[in-house]
Amino acid sequence: MLHRSFVFDDGTTKDKYLVIVGRVDATLLAVKTTSKGHRYRNDFGCQSANRFPAFLLTAGCCCFPKHTWVCLGDFYELDANELAQKVAQGQVYPFGVLPAELLRNIQFCAKGCDDISAHQESLIDQSL
């Protein structure tokens, strides 16, 4: 999904693509993406052991037109009802669907990252 004016931890905002990696009831677990790969390796797939953990989706492998890293260093818990309201208001736009097997690979990669909390890992486990 494309989130217009996504608010970062430091209070700044920017348009940002998000990937939902877990959902339990009305709680969504999301991660942001980037196409700026200067911090990451160019190897397709899981990079959970890196200083900046990520999962590389290579250009054309799914709905992203260029190399896109799913950033697994920060996890965001979102309220599904609030998100639906933002979709209705035009602040968030649905953007493609990742194939189930690819999403599952991202979920398992996320579970192997140091920055995920036990609660967030539980959200992924319940979504698998």
GROMACS .gro file of C-alpha atoms in nm:
model
  128
    1MET     CA    1   0.000   0.000   0.000
    2LEU     CA    2   0.110   0.355  -0.060
    3HIS     CA    3   0.074   0.566   0.252
    4ARG     CA    4   0.065   0.937   0.178
    5SER     CA    5   0.235   1.136   0.452
    6PHE     CA    6   0.359   0.838   0.654
    7VAL     CA    7   0.481   0.966   0.992
    8PHE     CA    8   0.826   0.843   1.091
    9ASP     CA    9   0.956   0.808   1.448
   10ASP     CA   10   1.126   1.148   1.427
   11GLY     CA   11   0.798   1.319   1.329
   12THR     CA   12   0.885   1.374   0.963
   13THR     CA   13   0.642   1.262   0.693
   14LYS     CA   14   0.691   1.118   0.347
   15ASP     CA   15   0.503   0.909   0.094
   16LYS     CA   16   0.600   0.549   0.170
   17TYR     CA   17   0.511   0.205   0.042
   18LEU     CA   18   0.425  -0.036   0.322
   19VAL     CA   19   0.398  -0.415   0.327
   20ILE     CA   20   0.160  -0.582   0.572
   21VAL     CA   21   0.340  -0.883   0.721
   22GLY     CA   22   0.084  -0.977   0.984
   23ARG     CA   23  -0.274  -0.927   1.090
   24VAL     CA   24  -0.457  -1.035   1.403
   25ASP     CA   25  -0.808  -0.898   1.451
   26ALA     CA   26  -0.780  -0.520   1.395
   27THR     CA   27  -0.401  -0.503   1.440
   28LEU     CA   28  -0.184  -0.491   1.130
   29LEU     CA   29   0.192  -0.532   1.140
   30ALA     CA   30   0.356  -0.330   0.865
   31VAL     CA   31   0.708  -0.261   0.742
   32LYS     CA   32   0.824   0.015   0.512
   33THR     CA   33   1.011  -0.025   0.186
   34THR     CA   34   1.282   0.162   0.001
   35SER     CA   35   1.423   0.161  -0.349
   36LYS     CA   36   1.740   0.331  -0.228
   37GLY     CA   37   1.970   0.035  -0.176
   38HIS     CA   38   2.294   0.197  -0.064
   39ARG     CA   39   2.265   0.022   0.277
   40TYR     CA   40   2.170  -0.319   0.140
   41ARG     CA   41   2.301  -0.609  -0.067
   42ASN     CA   42   2.167  -0.669  -0.416
   43ASP     CA   43   2.090  -1.037  -0.350
   44PHE     CA   44   1.726  -1.138  -0.393
   45GLY     CA   45   1.563  -1.255  -0.072
   46CYS     CA   46   1.629  -1.246   0.299
   47GLN     CA   47   1.907  -1.033   0.443
   48SER     CA   48   1.814  -1.065   0.811
   49ALA     CA   49   2.174  -1.102   0.933
   50ASN     CA   50   2.282  -0.768   0.787
   51ARG     CA   51   2.335  -0.451   0.990
   52PHE     CA   52   2.022  -0.321   0.816
   53PRO     CA   53   1.792  -0.625   0.787
   54ALA     CA   54   1.580  -0.640   0.473
   55PHE     CA   55   1.427  -0.858   0.207
   56LEU     CA   56   1.510  -0.765  -0.152
   57LEU     CA   57   1.232  -0.784  -0.407
   58THR     CA   58   1.408  -0.758  -0.742
   59ALA     CA   59   1.260  -0.551  -1.022
   60GLY     CA   60   0.968  -0.727  -1.184
   61CYS     CA   61   0.941  -1.015  -0.934
   62CYS     CA   62   0.613  -0.874  -0.809
   63CYS     CA   63   0.419  -0.547  -0.811
   64PHE     CA   64   0.725  -0.323  -0.762
   65PRO     CA   65   0.876  -0.201  -1.090
   66LYS     CA   66   1.230  -0.158  -0.954
   67HIS     CA   67   1.449  -0.321  -0.689
   68THR     CA   68   1.271  -0.268  -0.358
   69TRP     CA   69   1.400  -0.357  -0.014
   70VAL     CA   70   1.143  -0.447   0.250
   71CYS     CA   71   1.304  -0.288   0.556
   72LEU     CA   72   1.294  -0.521   0.856
   73GLY     CA   73   1.458  -0.296   1.114
   74ASP     CA   74   1.137  -0.113   1.210
   75PHE     CA   75   0.793  -0.264   1.258
   76TYR     CA   76   0.473  -0.060   1.276
   77GLU     CA   77   0.151  -0.173   1.441
   78LEU     CA   78  -0.143  -0.013   1.266
   79ASP     CA   79  -0.515  -0.020   1.341
   80ALA     CA   80  -0.701  -0.182   1.049
   81ASN     CA   81  -1.008   0.037   1.106
   82GLU     CA   82  -0.806   0.359   1.101
   83LEU     CA   83  -0.625   0.239   0.790
   84ALA     CA   84  -0.955   0.163   0.615
   85GLN     CA   85  -1.069   0.515   0.700
   86LYS     CA   86  -0.750   0.658   0.548
   87VAL     CA   87  -0.811   0.454   0.232
   88ALA     CA   88  -1.162   0.602   0.211
   89GLN     CA   89  -1.018   0.953   0.259
   90GLY     CA   90  -0.754   0.902  -0.011
   91GLN     CA   91  -0.456   0.914   0.226
   92VAL     CA   92  -0.364   0.550   0.168
   93TYR     CA   93  -0.382   0.365  -0.163
   94PRO     CA   94  -0.387  -0.012  -0.209
   95PHE     CA   95  -0.096  -0.108  -0.435
   96GLY     CA   96  -0.068  -0.462  -0.559
   97VAL     CA   97  -0.060  -0.793  -0.379
   98LEU     CA   98   0.251  -0.997  -0.313
   99PRO     CA   99   0.224  -1.364  -0.408
  100ALA     CA  100   0.147  -1.575  -0.098
  101GLU     CA  101   0.476  -1.768  -0.114
  102LEU     CA  102   0.678  -1.447  -0.141
  103LEU     CA  103   0.492  -1.288   0.152
  104ARG     CA  104   0.552  -1.603   0.357
  105ASN     CA  105   0.926  -1.579   0.283
  106ILE     CA  106   0.925  -1.216   0.399
  107GLN     CA  107   0.739  -1.314   0.717
  108PHE     CA  108   0.993  -1.585   0.803
  109CYS     CA  109   1.276  -1.343   0.727
  110ALA     CA  110   1.119  -1.083   0.958
  111LYS     CA  111   1.093  -1.340   1.239
  112GLY     CA  112   1.471  -1.386   1.216
  113CYS     CA  113   1.550  -1.017   1.270
  114ASP     CA  114   1.687  -0.884   1.598
  115ASP     CA  115   1.460  -0.578   1.597
  116ILE     CA  116   1.128  -0.763   1.611
  117SER     CA  117   0.957  -0.783   1.950
  118ALA     CA  118   0.804  -1.103   2.085
  119HIS     CA  119   0.458  -0.948   2.043
  120GLN     CA  120   0.524  -0.855   1.680
  121GLU     CA  121   0.662  -1.200   1.609
  122SER     CA  122   0.344  -1.342   1.759
  123LEU     CA  123   0.138  -1.132   1.516
  124ILE     CA  124   0.329  -1.288   1.227
  125ASP     CA  125   0.298  -1.639   1.374
  126GLN     CA  126  -0.079  -1.601   1.402
  127SER     CA  127  -0.094  -1.479   1.041
  128LEU     CA  128   0.098  -1.769   0.888
   0.00000   0.00000   0.00000
